[in-house]
């Protein structure tokens, strides 16, 4: 029995506590060395265009990652950085609603064929989502580092932003990179915020196709500000885009098309007006990788 005679009452409690703690086995004490390591999830931009547009920070994160998710075309660009890692398909637009892709050919697949394609696509999508949930959560729990890789700025019309919302509880970190917008600005070689009547720039999607009923950012409303408009093209057709633009802008409004931005050997810039652009572009179909600029900064 512990005697506290002769010890002031105010000192007895801490004295007893100290004696009791001293008698505890070492295993009962807090052991910080056994704390489970904390894993991390990153959404990593590898840049746009040529492979050397990747940032040093992105290279570092990929080198340190144990597991990598990415679309095949993205993975192929930096296969050397991904050697020896677990590699998985990231899908396109997982964990979010993606707008339907427009059909290129009016005489294309029948309604039944399109429905079957959608069904197979949804099945594959569900499988990829289930796989990603399992692998990512188990990996982070085990203290591993996971990277989801994407082109350009992943947060501007990027297909992989669904990972940020799906795994928000894991505090994912976005590693920024050179976007198609950055590369196209550089290709134009002029200040896009230095227009005659506006210092503002609006990033939006091309106006082709029917507008959603609940959209507030229609082309007509955006055009009222006379800000420079930069269109991410999303498989749109140039004649349709020009027709819609001429409903809000005069025919002498400058327009520029930057194709393959960020590729040193393939990059192309065409500057015209709404009245002349179709003639200058000719019948050749524009590549998937192109941005359209509209604004008086091009004068």
PDB file of C-alpha atoms in Angstrom:
ATOM      1  CA  UNK A   1       0.000   0.000   0.000  1.00  0.00           C
ATOM      2  CA  UNK A   2       1.252   3.436  -0.881  1.00  0.00           C
ATOM      3  CA  UNK A   3       1.522   5.798   2.047  1.00  0.00           C
ATOM      4  CA  UNK A   4       1.101   9.498   1.478  1.00  0.00           C
ATOM      5  CA  UNK A   5       1.430  10.556   5.105  1.00  0.00           C
ATOM      6  CA  UNK A   6       3.370  13.711   5.424  1.00  0.00           C
ATOM      7  CA  UNK A   7       2.653  14.630   1.852  1.00  0.00           C
ATOM      8  CA  UNK A   8       0.354  17.605   1.211  1.00  0.00           C
ATOM      9  CA  UNK A   9      -3.015  16.619  -0.271  1.00  0.00           C
ATOM     10  CA  UNK A  10      -2.408  18.734  -3.384  1.00  0.00           C
ATOM     11  CA  UNK A  11       0.772  16.734  -4.108  1.00  0.00           C
ATOM     12  CA  UNK A  12      -0.634  13.277  -3.391  1.00  0.00           C
ATOM     13  CA  UNK A  13      -2.579  12.809  -6.642  1.00  0.00           C
ATOM     14  CA  UNK A  14       0.303  13.552  -9.058  1.00  0.00           C
ATOM     15  CA  UNK A  15       2.647  11.492  -6.850  1.00  0.00           C
ATOM     16  CA  UNK A  16       0.345   8.459  -7.035  1.00  0.00           C
ATOM     17  CA  UNK A  17      -0.152   8.947 -10.768  1.00  0.00           C
ATOM     18  CA  UNK A  18       3.596   9.016 -11.342  1.00  0.00           C
ATOM     19  CA  UNK A  19       4.112   5.826  -9.357  1.00  0.00           C
ATOM     20  CA  UNK A  20       1.303   4.041 -11.202  1.00  0.00           C
ATOM     21  CA  UNK A  21       2.597   5.105 -14.621  1.00  0.00           C
ATOM     22  CA  UNK A  22       6.103   3.981 -13.716  1.00  0.00           C
ATOM     23  CA  UNK A  23       4.751   0.535 -12.984  1.00  0.00           C
ATOM     24  CA  UNK A  24       3.051   0.087 -16.359  1.00  0.00           C
ATOM     25  CA  UNK A  25       4.665  -2.282 -18.863  1.00  0.00           C
ATOM     26  CA  UNK A  26       6.420  -0.668 -21.816  1.00  0.00           C
ATOM     27  CA  UNK A  27       3.780  -2.004 -24.217  1.00  0.00           C
ATOM     28  CA  UNK A  28       1.100   0.113 -22.531  1.00  0.00           C
ATOM     29  CA  UNK A  29       2.928   3.326 -23.257  1.00  0.00           C
ATOM     30  CA  UNK A  30       2.351   5.280 -26.450  1.00  0.00           C
ATOM     31  CA  UNK A  31       4.600   3.876 -29.178  1.00  0.00           C
ATOM     32  CA  UNK A  32       4.889   6.417 -31.965  1.00  0.00           C
ATOM     33  CA  UNK A  33       7.190   4.158 -33.935  1.00  0.00           C
ATOM     34  CA  UNK A  34       4.302   1.749 -34.634  1.00  0.00           C
ATOM     35  CA  UNK A  35       2.044   4.447 -36.098  1.00  0.00           C
ATOM     36  CA  UNK A  36       0.697   3.321 -39.464  1.00  0.00           C
ATOM     37  CA  UNK A  37       2.266   5.261 -42.364  1.00  0.00           C
ATOM     38  CA  UNK A  38       0.003   7.679 -44.189  1.00  0.00           C
ATOM     39  CA  UNK A  39      -0.502   7.178 -47.924  1.00  0.00           C
ATOM     40  CA  UNK A  40      -1.245   9.903 -50.455  1.00  0.00           C
ATOM     41  CA  UNK A  41      -3.347  10.378 -53.580  1.00  0.00           C
ATOM     42  CA  UNK A  42      -2.282  12.804 -56.311  1.00  0.00           C
ATOM     43  CA  UNK A  43      -3.861  14.015 -59.545  1.00  0.00           C
ATOM     44  CA  UNK A  44      -0.772  14.767 -61.626  1.00  0.00           C
ATOM     45  CA  UNK A  45      -0.512  16.805 -64.813  1.00  0.00           C
ATOM     46  CA  UNK A  46       2.147  15.598 -67.250  1.00  0.00           C
ATOM     47  CA  UNK A  47       1.708  18.769 -69.298  1.00  0.00           C
ATOM     48  CA  UNK A  48       0.582  19.103 -72.894  1.00  0.00           C
ATOM     49  CA  UNK A  49       2.340  18.582 -76.196  1.00  0.00           C
ATOM     50  CA  UNK A  50       5.916  17.305 -76.187  1.00  0.00           C
ATOM     51  CA  UNK A  51       6.984  15.117 -73.232  1.00  0.00           C
ATOM     52  CA  UNK A  52       9.515  17.710 -72.037  1.00  0.00           C
ATOM     53  CA  UNK A  53       6.654  20.014 -71.035  1.00  0.00           C
ATOM     54  CA  UNK A  54       6.252  17.993 -67.827  1.00  0.00           C
ATOM     55  CA  UNK A  55       7.243  19.868 -64.647  1.00  0.00           C
ATOM     56  CA  UNK A  56      10.042  18.843 -62.297  1.00  0.00           C
ATOM     57  CA  UNK A  57       7.517  18.463 -59.477  1.00  0.00           C
ATOM     58  CA  UNK A  58       5.359  16.103 -61.528  1.00  0.00           C
ATOM     59  CA  UNK A  59       8.414  13.988 -62.330  1.00  0.00           C
ATOM     60  CA  UNK A  60       9.258  13.808 -58.630  1.00  0.00           C
ATOM     61  CA  UNK A  61       5.748  12.759 -57.612  1.00  0.00           C
ATOM     62  CA  UNK A  62       5.606  10.064 -60.304  1.00  0.00           C
ATOM     63  CA  UNK A  63       9.043   8.748 -59.346  1.00  0.00           C
ATOM     64  CA  UNK A  64       7.894   8.415 -55.722  1.00  0.00           C
ATOM     65  CA  UNK A  65       4.521   6.820 -56.530  1.00  0.00           C
ATOM     66  CA  UNK A  66       3.883   3.113 -56.027  1.00  0.00           C
ATOM     67  CA  UNK A  67       0.709   2.919 -58.111  1.00  0.00           C
ATOM     68  CA  UNK A  68      -0.278   4.905 -61.210  1.00  0.00           C
ATOM     69  CA  UNK A  69      -3.655   5.292 -62.926  1.00  0.00           C
ATOM     70  CA  UNK A  70      -3.829   6.789 -66.415  1.00  0.00           C
ATOM     71  CA  UNK A  71      -5.314   6.436 -69.864  1.00  0.00           C
ATOM     72  CA  UNK A  72      -3.130   4.437 -72.244  1.00  0.00           C
ATOM     73  CA  UNK A  73      -2.143   7.442 -74.372  1.00  0.00           C
ATOM     74  CA  UNK A  74      -1.068   9.359 -71.259  1.00  0.00           C
ATOM     75  CA  UNK A  75       0.909   6.435 -69.845  1.00  0.00           C
ATOM     76  CA  UNK A  76       2.798   5.901 -73.097  1.00  0.00           C
ATOM     77  CA  UNK A  77       4.203   9.443 -73.069  1.00  0.00           C
ATOM     78  CA  UNK A  78       6.261   8.801 -69.945  1.00  0.00           C
ATOM     79  CA  UNK A  79       6.712   5.042 -69.937  1.00  0.00           C
ATOM     80  CA  UNK A  80      10.274   5.511 -68.679  1.00  0.00           C
ATOM     81  CA  UNK A  81       9.026   7.188 -65.473  1.00  0.00           C
ATOM     82  CA  UNK A  82       6.503   4.426 -64.830  1.00  0.00           C
ATOM     83  CA  UNK A  83       8.785   1.415 -65.050  1.00  0.00           C
ATOM     84  CA  UNK A  84       8.462  -0.955 -62.104  1.00  0.00           C
ATOM     85  CA  UNK A  85       5.178   0.536 -60.879  1.00  0.00           C
ATOM     86  CA  UNK A  86       1.694  -0.929 -60.649  1.00  0.00           C
ATOM     87  CA  UNK A  87      -0.191   0.504 -63.638  1.00  0.00           C
ATOM     88  CA  UNK A  88      -3.976   0.661 -64.038  1.00  0.00           C
ATOM     89  CA  UNK A  89      -6.395   2.120 -66.571  1.00  0.00           C
ATOM     90  CA  UNK A  90      -7.861   5.413 -65.288  1.00  0.00           C
ATOM     91  CA  UNK A  91     -10.802   5.480 -67.693  1.00  0.00           C
ATOM     92  CA  UNK A  92     -12.307   8.666 -69.087  1.00  0.00           C
ATOM     93  CA  UNK A  93     -14.746  10.641 -66.970  1.00  0.00           C
ATOM     94  CA  UNK A  94     -15.091   8.131 -64.132  1.00  0.00           C
ATOM     95  CA  UNK A  95     -17.034   9.160 -61.009  1.00  0.00           C
ATOM     96  CA  UNK A  96     -18.812  11.998 -62.839  1.00  0.00           C
ATOM     97  CA  UNK A  97     -21.365  12.709 -65.536  1.00  0.00           C
ATOM     98  CA  UNK A  98     -19.815  13.320 -68.949  1.00  0.00           C
ATOM     99  CA  UNK A  99     -21.699  14.991 -71.834  1.00  0.00           C
ATOM    100  CA  UNK A 100     -22.526  12.622 -74.707  1.00  0.00           C
ATOM    101  CA  UNK A 101     -20.086  12.673 -77.592  1.00  0.00           C
ATOM    102  CA  UNK A 102     -21.622  13.984 -80.808  1.00  0.00           C
ATOM    103  CA  UNK A 103     -21.850  11.580 -83.738  1.00  0.00           C
ATOM    104  CA  UNK A 104     -19.509  12.488 -86.603  1.00  0.00           C
ATOM    105  CA  UNK A 105     -21.692  10.901 -89.267  1.00  0.00           C
ATOM    106  CA  UNK A 106     -25.417  11.421 -89.710  1.00  0.00           C
ATOM    107  CA  UNK A 107     -25.560   8.018 -91.418  1.00  0.00           C
ATOM    108  CA  UNK A 108     -23.720   6.340 -88.564  1.00  0.00           C
ATOM    109  CA  UNK A 109     -24.915   3.673 -86.122  1.00  0.00           C
ATOM    110  CA  UNK A 110     -28.615   3.028 -85.630  1.00  0.00           C
ATOM    111  CA  UNK A 111     -30.403   3.904 -82.412  1.00  0.00           C
ATOM    112  CA  UNK A 112     -30.222   0.271 -81.267  1.00  0.00           C
ATOM    113  CA  UNK A 113     -26.504   0.110 -82.014  1.00  0.00           C
ATOM    114  CA  UNK A 114     -25.883   3.313 -80.083  1.00  0.00           C
ATOM    115  CA  UNK A 115     -27.904   1.966 -77.159  1.00  0.00           C
ATOM    116  CA  UNK A 116     -25.827  -1.222 -77.142  1.00  0.00           C
ATOM    117  CA  UNK A 117     -22.622   0.790 -77.206  1.00  0.00           C
ATOM    118  CA  UNK A 118     -23.815   2.872 -74.263  1.00  0.00           C
ATOM    119  CA  UNK A 119     -24.708  -0.285 -72.338  1.00  0.00           C
ATOM    120  CA  UNK A 120     -21.262  -1.805 -72.885  1.00  0.00           C
ATOM    121  CA  UNK A 121     -19.627   1.516 -72.040  1.00  0.00           C
ATOM    122  CA  UNK A 122     -21.532   1.763 -68.744  1.00  0.00           C
ATOM    123  CA  UNK A 123     -20.578  -1.805 -67.835  1.00  0.00           C
ATOM    124  CA  UNK A 124     -16.913  -1.104 -68.471  1.00  0.00           C
ATOM    125  CA  UNK A 125     -17.165   2.178 -66.596  1.00  0.00           C
ATOM    126  CA  UNK A 126     -18.689   0.457 -63.544  1.00  0.00           C
ATOM    127  CA  UNK A 127     -15.908  -2.146 -63.554  1.00  0.00           C
ATOM    128  CA  UNK A 128     -13.186   0.500 -63.731  1.00  0.00           C
ATOM    129  CA  UNK A 129     -14.783   2.538 -60.935  1.00  0.00           C
ATOM    130  CA  UNK A 130     -15.043  -0.510 -58.673  1.00  0.00           C
ATOM    131  CA  UNK A 131     -11.422  -1.408 -59.379  1.00  0.00           C
ATOM    132  CA  UNK A 132     -10.196   2.131 -58.687  1.00  0.00           C
ATOM    133  CA  UNK A 133     -12.132   2.376 -55.407  1.00  0.00           C
ATOM    134  CA  UNK A 134     -10.678  -0.867 -54.103  1.00  0.00           C
ATOM    135  CA  UNK A 135      -7.086  -0.326 -55.197  1.00  0.00           C
ATOM    136  CA  UNK A 136      -6.793   3.342 -54.206  1.00  0.00           C
ATOM    137  CA  UNK A 137      -8.388   3.023 -50.782  1.00  0.00           C
ATOM    138  CA  UNK A 138      -6.437  -0.104 -49.876  1.00  0.00           C
ATOM    139  CA  UNK A 139      -3.189   1.444 -51.115  1.00  0.00           C
ATOM    140  CA  UNK A 140      -3.577   4.705 -49.192  1.00  0.00           C
ATOM    141  CA  UNK A 141      -4.589   2.755 -46.079  1.00  0.00           C
ATOM    142  CA  UNK A 142      -1.381   0.736 -46.450  1.00  0.00           C
ATOM    143  CA  UNK A 143       0.702   3.903 -46.677  1.00  0.00           C
ATOM    144  CA  UNK A 144       1.348   3.796 -50.407  1.00  0.00           C
ATOM    145  CA  UNK A 145       1.445   6.716 -52.826  1.00  0.00           C
ATOM    146  CA  UNK A 146      -1.019   6.714 -55.731  1.00  0.00           C
ATOM    147  CA  UNK A 147      -0.916   9.006 -58.769  1.00  0.00           C
ATOM    148  CA  UNK A 148      -3.688   9.579 -61.310  1.00  0.00           C
ATOM    149  CA  UNK A 149      -2.102  11.173 -64.383  1.00  0.00           C
ATOM    150  CA  UNK A 150      -3.711  13.462 -66.941  1.00  0.00           C
ATOM    151  CA  UNK A 151      -2.814  15.954 -69.672  1.00  0.00           C
ATOM    152  CA  UNK A 152      -2.681  19.741 -69.380  1.00  0.00           C
ATOM    153  CA  UNK A 153      -4.570  21.359 -66.534  1.00  0.00           C
ATOM    154  CA  UNK A 154      -6.629  18.504 -65.063  1.00  0.00           C
ATOM    155  CA  UNK A 155      -9.137  20.985 -63.619  1.00  0.00           C
ATOM    156  CA  UNK A 156     -10.093  22.630 -66.953  1.00  0.00           C
ATOM    157  CA  UNK A 157     -12.477  20.275 -68.760  1.00  0.00           C
ATOM    158  CA  UNK A 158     -10.280  17.429 -67.546  1.00  0.00           C
ATOM    159  CA  UNK A 159     -11.727  13.891 -67.620  1.00  0.00           C
ATOM    160  CA  UNK A 160     -10.187  12.836 -64.300  1.00  0.00           C
ATOM    161  CA  UNK A 161     -11.630  15.423 -61.892  1.00  0.00           C
ATOM    162  CA  UNK A 162     -14.112  12.797 -60.722  1.00  0.00           C
ATOM    163  CA  UNK A 163     -11.291  11.242 -58.701  1.00  0.00           C
ATOM    164  CA  UNK A 164     -11.098  14.442 -56.638  1.00  0.00           C
ATOM    165  CA  UNK A 165     -14.729  14.219 -55.545  1.00  0.00           C
ATOM    166  CA  UNK A 166     -14.866  10.424 -55.177  1.00  0.00           C
ATOM    167  CA  UNK A 167     -11.811  10.371 -52.903  1.00  0.00           C
ATOM    168  CA  UNK A 168     -12.262  13.775 -51.257  1.00  0.00           C
ATOM    169  CA  UNK A 169     -11.912  12.167 -47.816  1.00  0.00           C
ATOM    170  CA  UNK A 170      -8.343  11.148 -48.731  1.00  0.00           C
ATOM    171  CA  UNK A 171      -7.372  14.815 -49.295  1.00  0.00           C
ATOM    172  CA  UNK A 172      -6.067  14.358 -52.857  1.00  0.00           C
ATOM    173  CA  UNK A 173      -3.480  16.873 -54.074  1.00  0.00           C
ATOM    174  CA  UNK A 174      -3.453  18.313 -57.602  1.00  0.00           C
ATOM    175  CA  UNK A 175      -0.024  18.748 -59.196  1.00  0.00           C
ATOM    176  CA  UNK A 176      -0.383  21.560 -61.781  1.00  0.00           C
ATOM    177  CA  UNK A 177       1.137  21.478 -65.230  1.00  0.00           C
ATOM    178  CA  UNK A 178       1.356  23.229 -68.593  1.00  0.00           C
ATOM    179  CA  UNK A 179      -2.150  23.330 -70.080  1.00  0.00           C
ATOM    180  CA  UNK A 180      -3.230  23.596 -73.699  1.00  0.00           C
ATOM    181  CA  UNK A 181      -4.363  27.122 -72.806  1.00  0.00           C
ATOM    182  CA  UNK A 182      -0.843  28.065 -71.647  1.00  0.00           C
ATOM    183  CA  UNK A 183       0.768  26.493 -74.706  1.00  0.00           C
ATOM    184  CA  UNK A 184      -1.678  28.092 -77.149  1.00  0.00           C
ATOM    185  CA  UNK A 185      -1.169  31.523 -75.565  1.00  0.00           C
ATOM    186  CA  UNK A 186       2.565  31.130 -76.089  1.00  0.00           C
ATOM    187  CA  UNK A 187       2.025  30.062 -79.696  1.00  0.00           C
ATOM    188  CA  UNK A 188       0.000  33.219 -80.381  1.00  0.00           C
ATOM    189  CA  UNK A 189       2.841  35.325 -79.024  1.00  0.00           C
ATOM    190  CA  UNK A 190       0.711  38.205 -77.788  1.00  0.00           C
ATOM    191  CA  UNK A 191      -0.964  39.337 -74.585  1.00  0.00           C
ATOM    192  CA  UNK A 192      -4.466  37.903 -74.574  1.00  0.00           C
ATOM    193  CA  UNK A 193      -5.546  40.305 -71.814  1.00  0.00           C
ATOM    194  CA  UNK A 194      -4.561  43.348 -73.882  1.00  0.00           C
ATOM    195  CA  UNK A 195      -7.593  43.770 -76.102  1.00  0.00           C
ATOM    196  CA  UNK A 196      -8.755  47.159 -77.319  1.00  0.00           C
ATOM    197  CA  UNK A 197     -11.958  47.131 -75.307  1.00  0.00           C
ATOM    198  CA  UNK A 198     -11.497  44.368 -72.730  1.00  0.00           C
ATOM    199  CA  UNK A 199      -8.879  43.036 -70.340  1.00  0.00           C
ATOM    200  CA  UNK A 200     -10.860  39.913 -69.491  1.00  0.00           C
ATOM    201  CA  UNK A 201     -10.675  36.354 -70.800  1.00  0.00           C
ATOM    202  CA  UNK A 202     -13.430  33.731 -70.632  1.00  0.00           C
ATOM    203  CA  UNK A 203     -12.687  30.025 -71.016  1.00  0.00           C
ATOM    204  CA  UNK A 204     -15.660  28.081 -72.332  1.00  0.00           C
ATOM    205  CA  UNK A 205     -16.758  25.285 -74.630  1.00  0.00           C
ATOM    206  CA  UNK A 206     -17.558  25.682 -78.300  1.00  0.00           C
ATOM    207  CA  UNK A 207     -21.167  26.701 -78.960  1.00  0.00           C
ATOM    208  CA  UNK A 208     -21.996  23.894 -81.382  1.00  0.00           C
ATOM    209  CA  UNK A 209     -25.054  21.795 -80.581  1.00  0.00           C
ATOM    210  CA  UNK A 210     -28.165  22.667 -78.595  1.00  0.00           C
ATOM    211  CA  UNK A 211     -27.707  24.646 -75.417  1.00  0.00           C
ATOM    212  CA  UNK A 212     -28.889  23.087 -72.186  1.00  0.00           C
ATOM    213  CA  UNK A 213     -32.079  24.673 -70.932  1.00  0.00           C
ATOM    214  CA  UNK A 214     -30.640  25.397 -67.494  1.00  0.00           C
ATOM    215  CA  UNK A 215     -27.378  26.957 -68.697  1.00  0.00           C
ATOM    216  CA  UNK A 216     -26.768  30.577 -67.794  1.00  0.00           C
ATOM    217  CA  UNK A 217     -23.508  30.916 -69.740  1.00  0.00           C
ATOM    218  CA  UNK A 218     -24.886  30.815 -73.272  1.00  0.00           C
ATOM    219  CA  UNK A 219     -22.726  32.244 -76.046  1.00  0.00           C
ATOM    220  CA  UNK A 220     -25.082  35.191 -76.435  1.00  0.00           C
ATOM    221  CA  UNK A 221     -24.656  36.146 -72.775  1.00  0.00           C
ATOM    222  CA  UNK A 222     -20.889  35.651 -72.807  1.00  0.00           C
ATOM    223  CA  UNK A 223     -20.564  37.748 -75.960  1.00  0.00           C
ATOM    224  CA  UNK A 224     -22.262  40.742 -74.317  1.00  0.00           C
ATOM    225  CA  UNK A 225     -19.114  41.465 -72.285  1.00  0.00           C
ATOM    226  CA  UNK A 226     -16.917  41.558 -75.410  1.00  0.00           C
ATOM    227  CA  UNK A 227     -14.276  39.734 -73.394  1.00  0.00           C
ATOM    228  CA  UNK A 228     -11.795  37.540 -75.220  1.00  0.00           C
ATOM    229  CA  UNK A 229     -13.355  34.089 -75.586  1.00  0.00           C
ATOM    230  CA  UNK A 230     -11.242  30.936 -75.608  1.00  0.00           C
ATOM    231  CA  UNK A 231     -13.069  27.818 -76.751  1.00  0.00           C
ATOM    232  CA  UNK A 232     -12.099  24.303 -75.773  1.00  0.00           C
ATOM    233  CA  UNK A 233     -13.378  22.589 -78.870  1.00  0.00           C
ATOM    234  CA  UNK A 234     -14.650  19.162 -77.768  1.00  0.00           C
ATOM    235  CA  UNK A 235     -15.015  17.655 -81.279  1.00  0.00           C
ATOM    236  CA  UNK A 236     -17.040  20.582 -82.609  1.00  0.00           C
ATOM    237  CA  UNK A 237     -17.354  21.413 -86.305  1.00  0.00           C
ATOM    238  CA  UNK A 238     -15.883  24.743 -87.397  1.00  0.00           C
ATOM    239  CA  UNK A 239     -18.738  25.810 -89.747  1.00  0.00           C
ATOM    240  CA  UNK A 240     -21.247  25.359 -86.920  1.00  0.00           C
ATOM    241  CA  UNK A 241     -19.034  27.293 -84.503  1.00  0.00           C
ATOM    242  CA  UNK A 242     -18.576  30.196 -86.941  1.00  0.00           C
ATOM    243  CA  UNK A 243     -22.309  30.333 -87.666  1.00  0.00           C
ATOM    244  CA  UNK A 244     -23.113  30.639 -83.970  1.00  0.00           C
ATOM    245  CA  UNK A 245     -20.393  33.228 -83.409  1.00  0.00           C
ATOM    246  CA  UNK A 246     -21.613  35.410 -86.273  1.00  0.00           C
ATOM    247  CA  UNK A 247     -24.950  35.611 -84.512  1.00  0.00           C
ATOM    248  CA  UNK A 248     -23.237  37.623 -81.755  1.00  0.00           C
ATOM    249  CA  UNK A 249     -20.175  39.187 -83.394  1.00  0.00           C
ATOM    250  CA  UNK A 250     -19.642  41.239 -86.579  1.00  0.00           C
ATOM    251  CA  UNK A 251     -17.973  39.480 -89.484  1.00  0.00           C
ATOM    252  CA  UNK A 252     -14.695  41.388 -89.124  1.00  0.00           C
ATOM    253  CA  UNK A 253     -14.138  40.059 -85.583  1.00  0.00           C
ATOM    254  CA  UNK A 254     -10.672  38.448 -85.350  1.00  0.00           C
ATOM    255  CA  UNK A 255     -10.487  34.703 -84.715  1.00  0.00           C
ATOM    256  CA  UNK A 256      -7.468  32.436 -84.212  1.00  0.00           C
ATOM    257  CA  UNK A 257      -7.174  28.657 -84.278  1.00  0.00           C
ATOM    258  CA  UNK A 258      -4.191  27.068 -82.542  1.00  0.00           C
ATOM    259  CA  UNK A 259      -3.644  23.409 -83.417  1.00  0.00           C
ATOM    260  CA  UNK A 260      -1.349  20.949 -81.605  1.00  0.00           C
ATOM    261  CA  UNK A 261      -0.321  23.537 -79.000  1.00  0.00           C
ATOM    262  CA  UNK A 262       2.836  22.525 -77.162  1.00  0.00           C
ATOM    263  CA  UNK A 263       4.260  20.340 -79.943  1.00  0.00           C
ATOM    264  CA  UNK A 264       7.365  22.086 -81.274  1.00  0.00           C
ATOM    265  CA  UNK A 265       7.236  20.390 -84.685  1.00  0.00           C
ATOM    266  CA  UNK A 266       3.451  20.268 -85.195  1.00  0.00           C
ATOM    267  CA  UNK A 267       2.100  23.480 -83.673  1.00  0.00           C
ATOM    268  CA  UNK A 268       0.131  25.658 -86.099  1.00  0.00           C
ATOM    269  CA  UNK A 269      -1.554  29.064 -85.758  1.00  0.00           C
ATOM    270  CA  UNK A 270      -4.138  30.494 -88.128  1.00  0.00           C
ATOM    271  CA  UNK A 271      -5.449  34.061 -87.691  1.00  0.00           C
ATOM    272  CA  UNK A 272      -8.471  35.239 -89.678  1.00  0.00           C
ATOM    273  CA  UNK A 273     -11.851  36.921 -89.209  1.00  0.00           C
ATOM    274  CA  UNK A 274     -15.258  35.336 -88.870  1.00  0.00           C
ATOM    275  CA  UNK A 275     -15.878  36.256 -92.519  1.00  0.00           C
ATOM    276  CA  UNK A 276     -12.676  34.647 -93.831  1.00  0.00           C
ATOM    277  CA  UNK A 277     -11.852  31.776 -91.490  1.00  0.00           C
ATOM    278  CA  UNK A 278     -13.798  29.056 -93.320  1.00  0.00           C
ATOM    279  CA  UNK A 279     -12.134  29.919 -96.618  1.00  0.00           C
ATOM    280  CA  UNK A 280      -8.705  29.939 -94.980  1.00  0.00           C
ATOM    281  CA  UNK A 281      -9.302  26.668 -93.166  1.00  0.00           C
ATOM    282  CA  UNK A 282     -10.521  24.945 -96.322  1.00  0.00           C
ATOM    283  CA  UNK A 283     -12.141  21.536 -96.311  1.00  0.00           C
ATOM    284  CA  UNK A 284      -9.544  19.871 -94.090  1.00  0.00           C
ATOM    285  CA  UNK A 285     -10.933  18.647 -90.772  1.00  0.00           C
ATOM    286  CA  UNK A 286      -9.348  20.331 -87.778  1.00  0.00           C
ATOM    287  CA  UNK A 287      -7.414  18.038 -85.419  1.00  0.00           C
ATOM    288  CA  UNK A 288      -8.879  17.089 -82.061  1.00  0.00           C
ATOM    289  CA  UNK A 289      -6.195  19.169 -80.330  1.00  0.00           C
ATOM    290  CA  UNK A 290      -7.098  22.758 -81.140  1.00  0.00           C
ATOM    291  CA  UNK A 291      -8.323  25.870 -79.347  1.00  0.00           C
ATOM    292  CA  UNK A 292     -10.276  28.783 -80.815  1.00  0.00           C
ATOM    293  CA  UNK A 293      -9.721  32.404 -79.730  1.00  0.00           C
ATOM    294  CA  UNK A 294     -12.135  35.243 -80.481  1.00  0.00           C
ATOM    295  CA  UNK A 295     -11.322  38.829 -79.536  1.00  0.00           C
ATOM    296  CA  UNK A 296      -9.877  42.146 -80.617  1.00  0.00           C
ATOM    297  CA  UNK A 297      -6.528  41.417 -78.932  1.00  0.00           C
ATOM    298  CA  UNK A 298      -5.744  39.628 -82.217  1.00  0.00           C
ATOM    299  CA  UNK A 299      -5.855  42.861 -84.258  1.00  0.00           C
TER     300      UNK A 299
END
